Amino acid sequence: MNKILLLVLLVLALVLIGYNSTVVNFEKPLEGDSLVALICIVASLCAIILLLIFNAARKIQKKIDGES
């Protein structure tokens, strides 16, 4: 995966978190559109974590290949 694609996906996930945090009704967060927004926020956070794990694994693989 290209570094630019990784950064674009990370920025997209952050934008989704920002937008969905404006949709959440903090007085009733588990009703209607607020629940959907919370689910989208959690999904975006999971995507960010997976992208960062993938990036770390790729760096480790490059180091291993460089030593051999």
PDB file of N, CA, C and O in Angstrom:
ATOM      1  N   MET A   1       0.856  -1.170   0.000  1.00  0.00           N
ATOM      2  CA  MET A   1       0.000   0.000   0.000  1.00  0.00           C
ATOM      3  C   MET A   1       0.903   1.234   0.000  1.00  0.00           C
ATOM      4  O   MET A   1       1.851   1.316   0.759  1.00  0.00           O
ATOM      5  N   ASN A   2       0.575   2.144  -0.816  1.00  0.00           N
ATOM      6  CA  ASN A   2       1.332   3.375  -0.961  1.00  0.00           C
ATOM      7  C   ASN A   2       1.129   4.271   0.263  1.00  0.00           C
ATOM      8  O   ASN A   2       0.079   4.263   0.894  1.00  0.00           O
ATOM      9  N   LYS A   3       2.162   5.062   0.616  1.00  0.00           N
ATOM     10  CA  LYS A   3       2.053   5.967   1.755  1.00  0.00           C
ATOM     11  C   LYS A   3       0.962   7.002   1.538  1.00  0.00           C
ATOM     12  O   LYS A   3       0.258   7.380   2.478  1.00  0.00           O
ATOM     13  N   ILE A   4       0.822   7.455   0.315  1.00  0.00           N
ATOM     14  CA  ILE A   4      -0.200   8.467   0.024  1.00  0.00           C
ATOM     15  C   ILE A   4      -1.599   7.885   0.239  1.00  0.00           C
ATOM     16  O   ILE A   4      -2.464   8.534   0.826  1.00  0.00           O
ATOM     17  N   LEU A   5      -1.803   6.649  -0.208  1.00  0.00           N
ATOM     18  CA  LEU A   5      -3.103   5.998  -0.013  1.00  0.00           C
ATOM     19  C   LEU A   5      -3.376   5.800   1.476  1.00  0.00           C
ATOM     20  O   LEU A   5      -4.505   6.013   1.930  1.00  0.00           O
ATOM     21  N   LEU A   6      -2.351   5.427   2.226  1.00  0.00           N
ATOM     22  CA  LEU A   6      -2.507   5.255   3.664  1.00  0.00           C
ATOM     23  C   LEU A   6      -2.916   6.572   4.321  1.00  0.00           C
ATOM     24  O   LEU A   6      -3.848   6.605   5.136  1.00  0.00           O
ATOM     25  N   LEU A   7      -2.260   7.658   3.951  1.00  0.00           N
ATOM     26  CA  LEU A   7      -2.606   8.961   4.521  1.00  0.00           C
ATOM     27  C   LEU A   7      -4.007   9.404   4.118  1.00  0.00           C
ATOM     28  O   LEU A   7      -4.745   9.972   4.930  1.00  0.00           O
ATOM     29  N   VAL A   8      -4.389   9.150   2.879  1.00  0.00           N
ATOM     30  CA  VAL A   8      -5.734   9.512   2.426  1.00  0.00           C
ATOM     31  C   VAL A   8      -6.790   8.751   3.221  1.00  0.00           C
ATOM     32  O   VAL A   8      -7.796   9.332   3.655  1.00  0.00           O
ATOM     33  N   LEU A   9      -6.564   7.466   3.433  1.00  0.00           N
ATOM     34  CA  LEU A   9      -7.521   6.665   4.199  1.00  0.00           C
ATOM     35  C   LEU A   9      -7.593   7.115   5.652  1.00  0.00           C
ATOM     36  O   LEU A   9      -8.681   7.162   6.245  1.00  0.00           O
ATOM     37  N   LEU A  10      -6.438   7.463   6.242  1.00  0.00           N
ATOM     38  CA  LEU A  10      -6.443   7.965   7.616  1.00  0.00           C
ATOM     39  C   LEU A  10      -7.189   9.289   7.720  1.00  0.00           C
ATOM     40  O   LEU A  10      -7.984   9.489   8.643  1.00  0.00           O
ATOM     41  N   VAL A  11      -6.956  10.187   6.774  1.00  0.00           N
ATOM     42  CA  VAL A  11      -7.651  11.481   6.791  1.00  0.00           C
ATOM     43  C   VAL A  11      -9.150  11.284   6.577  1.00  0.00           C
ATOM     44  O   VAL A  11      -9.974  11.930   7.239  1.00  0.00           O
ATOM     45  N   LEU A  12      -9.515  10.385   5.694  1.00  0.00           N
ATOM     46  CA  LEU A  12     -10.930  10.102   5.454  1.00  0.00           C
ATOM     47  C   LEU A  12     -11.603   9.571   6.715  1.00  0.00           C
ATOM     48  O   LEU A  12     -12.726   9.982   7.053  1.00  0.00           O
ATOM     49  N   ALA A  13     -10.928   8.684   7.422  1.00  0.00           N
ATOM     50  CA  ALA A  13     -11.487   8.159   8.673  1.00  0.00           C
ATOM     51  C   ALA A  13     -11.623   9.268   9.709  1.00  0.00           C
ATOM     52  O   ALA A  13     -12.627   9.330  10.434  1.00  0.00           O
ATOM     53  N   LEU A  14     -10.654  10.160   9.779  1.00  0.00           N
ATOM     54  CA  LEU A  14     -10.745  11.270  10.728  1.00  0.00           C
ATOM     55  C   LEU A  14     -11.881  12.229  10.364  1.00  0.00           C
ATOM     56  O   LEU A  14     -12.579  12.741  11.250  1.00  0.00           O
ATOM     57  N   VAL A  15     -12.074  12.461   9.078  1.00  0.00           N
ATOM     58  CA  VAL A  15     -13.181  13.314   8.631  1.00  0.00           C
ATOM     59  C   VAL A  15     -14.524  12.674   8.993  1.00  0.00           C
ATOM     60  O   VAL A  15     -15.451  13.362   9.445  1.00  0.00           O
ATOM     61  N   LEU A  16     -14.629  11.370   8.812  1.00  0.00           N
ATOM     62  CA  LEU A  16     -15.867  10.672   9.180  1.00  0.00           C
ATOM     63  C   LEU A  16     -16.126  10.773  10.678  1.00  0.00           C
ATOM     64  O   LEU A  16     -17.269  10.947  11.106  1.00  0.00           O
ATOM     65  N   ILE A  17     -15.076  10.661  11.483  1.00  0.00           N
ATOM     66  CA  ILE A  17     -15.242  10.806  12.930  1.00  0.00           C
ATOM     67  C   ILE A  17     -15.715  12.222  13.257  1.00  0.00           C
ATOM     68  O   ILE A  17     -16.631  12.408  14.067  1.00  0.00           O
ATOM     69  N   GLY A  18     -15.115  13.211  12.615  1.00  0.00           N
ATOM     70  CA  GLY A  18     -15.517  14.595  12.861  1.00  0.00           C
ATOM     71  C   GLY A  18     -16.957  14.865  12.481  1.00  0.00           C
ATOM     72  O   GLY A  18     -17.707  15.497  13.235  1.00  0.00           O
ATOM     73  N   TYR A  19     -17.356  14.372  11.321  1.00  0.00           N
ATOM     74  CA  TYR A  19     -18.739  14.600  10.882  1.00  0.00           C
ATOM     75  C   TYR A  19     -19.732  13.883  11.791  1.00  0.00           C
ATOM     76  O   TYR A  19     -20.744  14.463  12.196  1.00  0.00           O
ATOM     77  N   ASN A  20     -19.448  12.625  12.090  1.00  0.00           N
ATOM     78  CA  ASN A  20     -20.386  11.850  12.903  1.00  0.00           C
ATOM     79  C   ASN A  20     -20.469  12.363  14.335  1.00  0.00           C
ATOM     80  O   ASN A  20     -21.505  12.195  14.986  1.00  0.00           O
ATOM     81  N   SER A  21     -19.399  12.984  14.822  1.00  0.00           N
ATOM     82  CA  SER A  21     -19.481  13.544  16.176  1.00  0.00           C
ATOM     83  C   SER A  21     -20.419  14.749  16.223  1.00  0.00           C
ATOM     84  O   SER A  21     -20.949  15.076  17.282  1.00  0.00           O
ATOM     85  N   THR A  22     -20.652  15.407  15.077  1.00  0.00           N
ATOM     86  CA  THR A  22     -21.602  16.519  15.054  1.00  0.00           C
ATOM     87  C   THR A  22     -23.045  16.025  14.983  1.00  0.00           C
ATOM     88  O   THR A  22     -23.963  16.758  15.333  1.00  0.00           O
ATOM     89  N   VAL A  23     -23.227  14.787  14.534  1.00  0.00           N
ATOM     90  CA  VAL A  23     -24.577  14.229  14.395  1.00  0.00           C
ATOM     91  C   VAL A  23     -25.097  13.671  15.715  1.00  0.00           C
ATOM     92  O   VAL A  23     -26.298  13.629  15.959  1.00  0.00           O
ATOM     93  N   VAL A  24     -24.188  13.285  16.605  1.00  0.00           N
ATOM     94  CA  VAL A  24     -24.589  12.641  17.860  1.00  0.00           C
ATOM     95  C   VAL A  24     -25.327  13.632  18.751  1.00  0.00           C
ATOM     96  O   VAL A  24     -24.878  14.754  18.977  1.00  0.00           O
ATOM     97  N   ASN A  25     -26.480  13.193  19.248  1.00  0.00           N
ATOM     98  CA  ASN A  25     -27.234  13.945  20.240  1.00  0.00           C
ATOM     99  C   ASN A  25     -26.788  13.419  21.603  1.00  0.00           C
ATOM    100  O   ASN A  25     -27.130  12.310  21.989  1.00  0.00           O
ATOM    101  N   PHE A  26     -26.023  14.223  22.341  1.00  0.00           N
ATOM    102  CA  PHE A  26     -25.415  13.740  23.575  1.00  0.00           C
ATOM    103  C   PHE A  26     -26.414  13.594  24.714  1.00  0.00           C
ATOM    104  O   PHE A  26     -26.102  12.971  25.727  1.00  0.00           O
ATOM    105  N   GLU A  27     -27.608  14.129  24.560  1.00  0.00           N
ATOM    106  CA  GLU A  27     -28.637  13.934  25.577  1.00  0.00           C
ATOM    107  C   GLU A  27     -29.279  12.554  25.449  1.00  0.00           C
ATOM    108  O   GLU A  27     -29.667  11.959  26.443  1.00  0.00           O
ATOM    109  N   LYS A  28     -29.402  12.061  24.210  1.00  0.00           N
ATOM    110  CA  LYS A  28     -29.945  10.722  23.955  1.00  0.00           C
ATOM    111  C   LYS A  28     -29.064  10.040  22.909  1.00  0.00           C
ATOM    112  O   LYS A  28     -29.445   9.919  21.747  1.00  0.00           O
ATOM    113  N   PRO A  29     -27.868   9.571  23.313  1.00  0.00           N
ATOM    114  CA  PRO A  29     -26.916   9.055  22.320  1.00  0.00           C
ATOM    115  C   PRO A  29     -27.272   7.686  21.741  1.00  0.00           C
ATOM    116  O   PRO A  29     -26.704   7.296  20.732  1.00  0.00           O
ATOM    117  N   LEU A  30     -28.201   6.972  22.335  1.00  0.00           N
ATOM    118  CA  LEU A  30     -28.519   5.631  21.851  1.00  0.00           C
ATOM    119  C   LEU A  30     -29.863   5.560  21.141  1.00  0.00           C
ATOM    120  O   LEU A  30     -30.476   4.497  21.062  1.00  0.00           O
ATOM    121  N   GLU A  31     -30.314   6.683  20.589  1.00  0.00           N
ATOM    122  CA  GLU A  31     -31.593   6.716  19.887  1.00  0.00           C
ATOM    123  C   GLU A  31     -31.424   7.300  18.488  1.00  0.00           C
ATOM    124  O   GLU A  31     -30.730   8.289  18.298  1.00  0.00           O
ATOM    125  N   GLY A  32     -32.061   6.665  17.515  1.00  0.00           N
ATOM    126  CA  GLY A  32     -32.135   7.200  16.155  1.00  0.00           C
ATOM    127  C   GLY A  32     -30.798   7.358  15.470  1.00  0.00           C
ATOM    128  O   GLY A  32     -29.960   6.464  15.460  1.00  0.00           O
ATOM    129  N   ASP A  33     -30.605   8.545  14.878  1.00  0.00           N
ATOM    130  CA  ASP A  33     -29.387   8.825  14.116  1.00  0.00           C
ATOM    131  C   ASP A  33     -28.140   8.871  14.995  1.00  0.00           C
ATOM    132  O   ASP A  33     -27.029   8.644  14.513  1.00  0.00           O
ATOM    133  N   SER A  34     -28.318   9.147  16.283  1.00  0.00           N
ATOM    134  CA  SER A  34     -27.162   9.189  17.177  1.00  0.00           C
ATOM    135  C   SER A  34     -26.513   7.817  17.302  1.00  0.00           C
ATOM    136  O   SER A  34     -25.286   7.711  17.351  1.00  0.00           O
ATOM    137  N   LEU A  35     -27.308   6.786  17.337  1.00  0.00           N
ATOM    138  CA  LEU A  35     -26.770   5.427  17.426  1.00  0.00           C
ATOM    139  C   LEU A  35     -25.975   5.081  16.171  1.00  0.00           C
ATOM    140  O   LEU A  35     -24.878   4.523  16.252  1.00  0.00           O
ATOM    141  N   VAL A  36     -26.511   5.443  15.026  1.00  0.00           N
ATOM    142  CA  VAL A  36     -25.808   5.196  13.764  1.00  0.00           C
ATOM    143  C   VAL A  36     -24.491   5.967  13.736  1.00  0.00           C
ATOM    144  O   VAL A  36     -23.449   5.442  13.315  1.00  0.00           O
ATOM    145  N   ALA A  37     -24.509   7.196  14.206  1.00  0.00           N
ATOM    146  CA  ALA A  37     -23.293   8.003  14.234  1.00  0.00           C
ATOM    147  C   ALA A  37     -22.257   7.406  15.176  1.00  0.00           C
ATOM    148  O   ALA A  37     -21.060   7.381  14.856  1.00  0.00           O
ATOM    149  N   LEU A  38     -22.694   6.909  16.322  1.00  0.00           N
ATOM    150  CA  LEU A  38     -21.756   6.274  17.248  1.00  0.00           C
ATOM    151  C   LEU A  38     -21.135   5.014  16.643  1.00  0.00           C
ATOM    152  O   LEU A  38     -19.937   4.761  16.803  1.00  0.00           O
ATOM    153  N   ILE A  39     -21.945   4.241  15.941  1.00  0.00           N
ATOM    154  CA  ILE A  39     -21.429   3.035  15.285  1.00  0.00           C
ATOM    155  C   ILE A  39     -20.409   3.417  14.217  1.00  0.00           C
ATOM    156  O   ILE A  39     -19.355   2.776  14.091  1.00  0.00           O
ATOM    157  N   CYS A  40     -20.676   4.463  13.477  1.00  0.00           N
ATOM    158  CA  CYS A  40     -19.734   4.924  12.445  1.00  0.00           C
ATOM    159  C   CYS A  40     -18.444   5.451  13.062  1.00  0.00           C
ATOM    160  O   CYS A  40     -17.359   5.255  12.501  1.00  0.00           O
ATOM    161  N   ILE A  41     -18.530   6.106  14.208  1.00  0.00           N
ATOM    162  CA  ILE A  41     -17.330   6.583  14.893  1.00  0.00           C
ATOM    163  C   ILE A  41     -16.472   5.409  15.330  1.00  0.00           C
ATOM    164  O   ILE A  41     -15.249   5.402  15.125  1.00  0.00           O
ATOM    165  N   VAL A  42     -17.095   4.400  15.904  1.00  0.00           N
ATOM    166  CA  VAL A  42     -16.350   3.212  16.338  1.00  0.00           C
ATOM    167  C   VAL A  42     -15.741   2.494  15.135  1.00  0.00           C
ATOM    168  O   VAL A  42     -14.585   2.048  15.184  1.00  0.00           O
ATOM    169  N   ALA A  43     -16.478   2.391  14.046  1.00  0.00           N
ATOM    170  CA  ALA A  43     -15.952   1.744  12.841  1.00  0.00           C
ATOM    171  C   ALA A  43     -14.760   2.513  12.273  1.00  0.00           C
ATOM    172  O   ALA A  43     -13.775   1.911  11.835  1.00  0.00           O
ATOM    173  N   SER A  44     -14.834   3.834  12.301  1.00  0.00           N
ATOM    174  CA  SER A  44     -13.715   4.649  11.816  1.00  0.00           C
ATOM    175  C   SER A  44     -12.493   4.491  12.706  1.00  0.00           C
ATOM    176  O   SER A  44     -11.361   4.437  12.217  1.00  0.00           O
ATOM    177  N   LEU A  45     -12.695   4.419  14.002  1.00  0.00           N
ATOM    178  CA  LEU A  45     -11.578   4.185  14.918  1.00  0.00           C
ATOM    179  C   LEU A  45     -10.938   2.827  14.671  1.00  0.00           C
ATOM    180  O   LEU A  45      -9.706   2.700  14.696  1.00  0.00           O
ATOM    181  N   CYS A  46     -11.754   1.816  14.405  1.00  0.00           N
ATOM    182  CA  CYS A  46     -11.227   0.485  14.075  1.00  0.00           C
ATOM    183  C   CYS A  46     -10.424   0.526  12.778  1.00  0.00           C
ATOM    184  O   CYS A  46      -9.368  -0.110  12.677  1.00  0.00           O
ATOM    185  N   ALA A  47     -10.911   1.266  11.805  1.00  0.00           N
ATOM    186  CA  ALA A  47     -10.189   1.383  10.535  1.00  0.00           C
ATOM    187  C   ALA A  47      -8.836   2.055  10.738  1.00  0.00           C
ATOM    188  O   ALA A  47      -7.830   1.628  10.161  1.00  0.00           O
ATOM    189  N   ILE A  48      -8.790   3.087  11.577  1.00  0.00           N
ATOM    190  CA  ILE A  48      -7.527   3.768  11.858  1.00  0.00           C
ATOM    191  C   ILE A  48      -6.548   2.812  12.530  1.00  0.00           C
ATOM    192  O   ILE A  48      -5.371   2.739  12.159  1.00  0.00           O
ATOM    193  N   ILE A  49      -7.018   2.054  13.507  1.00  0.00           N
ATOM    194  CA  ILE A  49      -6.158   1.100  14.204  1.00  0.00           C
ATOM    195  C   ILE A  49      -5.633   0.043  13.238  1.00  0.00           C
ATOM    196  O   ILE A  49      -4.441  -0.292  13.255  1.00  0.00           O
ATOM    197  N   LEU A  50      -6.491  -0.479  12.379  1.00  0.00           N
ATOM    198  CA  LEU A  50      -6.055  -1.483  11.410  1.00  0.00           C
ATOM    199  C   LEU A  50      -5.029  -0.923  10.426  1.00  0.00           C
ATOM    200  O   LEU A  50      -4.053  -1.598  10.079  1.00  0.00           O
ATOM    201  N   LEU A  51      -5.224   0.304   9.979  1.00  0.00           N
ATOM    202  CA  LEU A  51      -4.261   0.931   9.065  1.00  0.00           C
ATOM    203  C   LEU A  51      -2.907   1.137   9.743  1.00  0.00           C
ATOM    204  O   LEU A  51      -1.856   0.922   9.128  1.00  0.00           O
ATOM    205  N   LEU A  52      -2.916   1.533  11.009  1.00  0.00           N
ATOM    206  CA  LEU A  52      -1.665   1.730  11.724  1.00  0.00           C
ATOM    207  C   LEU A  52      -0.954   0.402  11.977  1.00  0.00           C
ATOM    208  O   LEU A  52       0.282   0.327  11.885  1.00  0.00           O
ATOM    209  N   ILE A  53      -1.712  -0.648  12.275  1.00  0.00           N
ATOM    210  CA  ILE A  53      -1.112  -1.977  12.440  1.00  0.00           C
ATOM    211  C   ILE A  53      -0.517  -2.449  11.122  1.00  0.00           C
ATOM    212  O   ILE A  53       0.590  -3.004  11.087  1.00  0.00           O
ATOM    213  N   PHE A  54      -1.230  -2.234  10.032  1.00  0.00           N
ATOM    214  CA  PHE A  54      -0.718  -2.630   8.728  1.00  0.00           C
ATOM    215  C   PHE A  54       0.564  -1.885   8.393  1.00  0.00           C
ATOM    216  O   PHE A  54       1.525  -2.463   7.871  1.00  0.00           O
ATOM    217  N   ASN A  55       0.605  -0.600   8.704  1.00  0.00           N
ATOM    218  CA  ASN A  55       1.790   0.206   8.432  1.00  0.00           C
ATOM    219  C   ASN A  55       2.983  -0.296   9.260  1.00  0.00           C
ATOM    220  O   ASN A  55       4.098  -0.398   8.747  1.00  0.00           O
ATOM    221  N   ALA A  56       2.765  -0.612  10.526  1.00  0.00           N
ATOM    222  CA  ALA A  56       3.844  -1.132  11.369  1.00  0.00           C
ATOM    223  C   ALA A  56       4.325  -2.487  10.868  1.00  0.00           C
ATOM    224  O   ALA A  56       5.543  -2.745  10.835  1.00  0.00           O
ATOM    225  N   ALA A  57       3.408  -3.347  10.454  1.00  0.00           N
ATOM    226  CA  ALA A  57       3.792  -4.657   9.929  1.00  0.00           C
ATOM    227  C   ALA A  57       4.592  -4.517   8.644  1.00  0.00           C
ATOM    228  O   ALA A  57       5.554  -5.270   8.416  1.00  0.00           O
ATOM    229  N   ARG A  58       4.245  -3.559   7.832  1.00  0.00           N
ATOM    230  CA  ARG A  58       4.972  -3.332   6.586  1.00  0.00           C
ATOM    231  C   ARG A  58       6.393  -2.854   6.864  1.00  0.00           C
ATOM    232  O   ARG A  58       7.348  -3.284   6.223  1.00  0.00           O
ATOM    233  N   LYS A  59       6.559  -1.982   7.862  1.00  0.00           N
ATOM    234  CA  LYS A  59       7.891  -1.507   8.232  1.00  0.00           C
ATOM    235  C   LYS A  59       8.744  -2.653   8.774  1.00  0.00           C
ATOM    236  O   LYS A  59       9.939  -2.751   8.468  1.00  0.00           O
ATOM    237  N   ILE A  60       8.146  -3.510   9.586  1.00  0.00           N
ATOM    238  CA  ILE A  60       8.870  -4.660  10.122  1.00  0.00           C
ATOM    239  C   ILE A  60       9.288  -5.592   8.997  1.00  0.00           C
ATOM    240  O   ILE A  60      10.404  -6.088   8.978  1.00  0.00           O
ATOM    241  N   GLN A  61       8.399  -5.821   8.051  1.00  0.00           N
ATOM    242  CA  GLN A  61       8.716  -6.698   6.917  1.00  0.00           C
ATOM    243  C   GLN A  61       9.863  -6.129   6.093  1.00  0.00           C
ATOM    244  O   GLN A  61      10.734  -6.880   5.634  1.00  0.00           O
ATOM    245  N   LYS A  62       9.897  -4.831   5.904  1.00  0.00           N
ATOM    246  CA  LYS A  62      10.996  -4.212   5.164  1.00  0.00           C
ATOM    247  C   LYS A  62      12.329  -4.398   5.875  1.00  0.00           C
ATOM    248  O   LYS A  62      13.344  -4.640   5.269  1.00  0.00           O
ATOM    249  N   LYS A  63      12.323  -4.287   7.219  1.00  0.00           N
ATOM    250  CA  LYS A  63      13.541  -4.492   7.989  1.00  0.00           C
ATOM    251  C   LYS A  63      14.010  -5.937   7.899  1.00  0.00           C
ATOM    252  O   LYS A  63      15.199  -6.206   7.785  1.00  0.00           O
ATOM    253  N   ILE A  64      13.075  -6.881   7.951  1.00  0.00           N
ATOM    254  CA  ILE A  64      13.426  -8.294   7.860  1.00  0.00           C
ATOM    255  C   ILE A  64      13.987  -8.613   6.487  1.00  0.00           C
ATOM    256  O   ILE A  64      14.992  -9.320   6.353  1.00  0.00           O
ATOM    257  N   ASP A  65      13.351  -8.083   5.440  1.00  0.00           N
ATOM    258  CA  ASP A  65      13.840  -8.329   4.081  1.00  0.00           C
ATOM    259  C   ASP A  65      15.193  -7.683   3.850  1.00  0.00           C
ATOM    260  O   ASP A  65      16.020  -8.202   3.097  1.00  0.00           O
ATOM    261  N   GLY A  66      15.449  -6.568   4.504  1.00  0.00           N
ATOM    262  CA  GLY A  66      16.728  -5.885   4.330  1.00  0.00           C
ATOM    263  C   GLY A  66      17.886  -6.630   4.983  1.00  0.00           C
ATOM    264  O   GLY A  66      19.015  -6.557   4.529  1.00  0.00           O
ATOM    265  N   GLU A  67      17.616  -7.369   6.057  1.00  0.00           N
ATOM    266  CA  GLU A  67      18.654  -8.122   6.748  1.00  0.00           C
ATOM    267  C   GLU A  67      19.034  -9.393   6.025  1.00  0.00           C
ATOM    268  O   GLU A  67      20.146  -9.863   6.124  1.00  0.00           O
ATOM    269  N   SER A  68      18.123  -9.971   5.286  1.00  0.00           N
ATOM    270  CA  SER A  68      18.378 -11.248   4.622  1.00  0.00           C
ATOM    271  C   SER A  68      19.229 -11.103   3.404  1.00  0.00           C
ATOM    272  O   SER A  68      19.284 -10.158   2.721  1.00  0.00           O
TER     273      SER A  68
END
